[in-house]
Amino acid sequence: CGSNYFPKRAFCPHCVEGNMGDFTLSSRGIIYASTVVYINSPVGINAPYTFGYVDIPENKVRVFALFTGDDPSSFLPGSEVELVLGSVGKNDAGKKVIGYMFKRVLG
């Protein structure tokens, strides 16, 4: 049916088929919604930090993610962001867990 999902699903909820294909996720998007958290995360993210939803227009998909690299209150809806890799927490052994997040595109 042409619907895209991230992360990939086993079945499409619209057409109930198991033939989900792969696609390349664009690295740029627009913040749809965000919130600043002022308490430390139980997975090792120090407050304040920001997370929210990013619309990827090229792929017609909305991604939930952490934001990084700026004042947490600067991640406003409508701001352009780009995909980066970084520490998203710590595992049970106290080691950093690397994952995807978004940073603002400046200028």
Coordinates of C-alpha atoms in Angstrom, one line a residue:
C1 CA 0.0 0.0 0.0
G2 CA 3.1 2.3 0.2
S3 CA 2.9 3.1 3.9
N4 CA 6.3 3.6 5.7
Y5 CA 7.0 2.8 9.3
F6 CA 10.1 3.3 11.5
P7 CA 11.0 1.1 13.1
K8 CA 10.0 -1.5 10.6
R9 CA 6.9 -3.5 11.4
A10 CA 6.2 -7.2 10.7
F11 CA 2.8 -6.4 9.2
C12 CA 1.1 -3.3 7.7
P13 CA -1.8 -2.3 9.9
H14 CA -3.6 -0.9 6.8
C15 CA -3.5 -3.8 4.4
V16 CA -2.5 -6.6 6.9
E17 CA 0.3 -8.0 4.8
G18 CA 3.6 -9.4 6.0
N19 CA 5.6 -8.1 2.9
M20 CA 7.1 -5.0 4.5
G21 CA 10.0 -3.7 2.5
D22 CA 13.0 -1.7 3.5
F23 CA 13.5 2.0 2.7
T24 CA 16.3 4.5 3.4
L25 CA 15.2 7.0 6.0
S26 CA 16.0 10.6 5.1
S27 CA 18.4 12.3 7.5
R28 CA 16.4 15.5 7.8
G29 CA 13.0 16.3 9.3
I30 CA 10.8 18.9 11.0
I31 CA 9.9 18.7 14.7
Y32 CA 6.2 17.9 15.1
A33 CA 6.1 18.0 18.9
S34 CA 8.6 18.1 21.8
T35 CA 8.9 18.2 25.5
V36 CA 11.7 19.1 28.0
V37 CA 12.2 16.7 30.9
Y38 CA 13.6 18.1 34.1
I39 CA 14.4 14.9 36.0
N40 CA 17.1 12.4 35.3
S41 CA 16.2 9.3 33.2
P42 CA 16.4 5.9 34.8
V43 CA 18.5 4.8 31.8
G44 CA 21.3 7.4 32.5
I45 CA 20.2 10.6 30.6
N46 CA 20.9 13.6 32.7
A47 CA 18.2 16.3 33.0
P48 CA 17.3 18.5 31.3
Y49 CA 16.8 16.7 28.0
T50 CA 14.3 16.9 25.2
F51 CA 12.5 14.3 23.2
G52 CA 9.6 14.3 20.8
Y53 CA 8.3 13.5 17.3
V54 CA 10.0 14.4 14.0
D55 CA 8.2 14.3 10.7
I56 CA 10.3 13.0 7.8
P57 CA 8.4 14.5 4.8
E58 CA 10.5 12.6 2.2
N59 CA 9.5 9.3 3.7
K60 CA 6.0 10.3 5.0
V61 CA 6.9 8.9 8.5
R62 CA 6.9 10.3 12.0
V63 CA 9.8 9.2 14.3
F64 CA 10.0 9.4 18.1
A65 CA 13.5 10.4 19.2
L66 CA 15.7 12.3 21.6
F67 CA 17.1 15.7 20.7
T68 CA 20.7 16.7 21.3
G69 CA 23.2 19.6 20.8
D70 CA 21.4 22.7 21.9
D71 CA 19.5 24.3 24.8
P72 CA 16.7 21.8 25.5
S73 CA 14.0 24.5 25.2
S74 CA 15.2 25.4 21.7
F75 CA 13.6 22.3 20.0
L76 CA 10.4 23.9 18.9
P77 CA 7.7 22.5 16.6
G78 CA 8.5 23.5 13.0
S79 CA 12.3 23.6 13.5
E80 CA 14.4 21.6 11.0
V81 CA 16.6 18.8 12.5
E82 CA 19.0 16.2 11.2
L83 CA 19.7 12.6 12.3
V84 CA 22.8 11.9 14.3
L85 CA 24.1 9.0 16.4
G86 CA 24.9 9.5 20.1
S87 CA 24.6 8.1 23.6
V88 CA 21.0 7.4 24.4
G89 CA 21.6 5.9 27.9
K90 CA 23.5 3.2 29.7
N91 CA 23.1 -0.6 29.8
D92 CA 23.0 -2.7 33.0
A93 CA 26.8 -2.8 33.0
G94 CA 27.0 1.1 32.9
K95 CA 28.3 1.2 29.3
K96 CA 26.9 3.8 26.9
V97 CA 24.2 2.7 24.5
I98 CA 24.5 4.4 21.1
G99 CA 21.3 5.2 19.2
Y100 CA 19.7 7.7 16.9
M101 CA 18.7 11.2 17.9
F102 CA 18.2 14.6 16.2
K103 CA 20.0 17.9 16.4
R104 CA 18.8 21.2 15.1
V105 CA 19.9 22.4 11.7
L106 CA 21.4 25.9 12.1
G107 CA 21.3 28.7 9.5

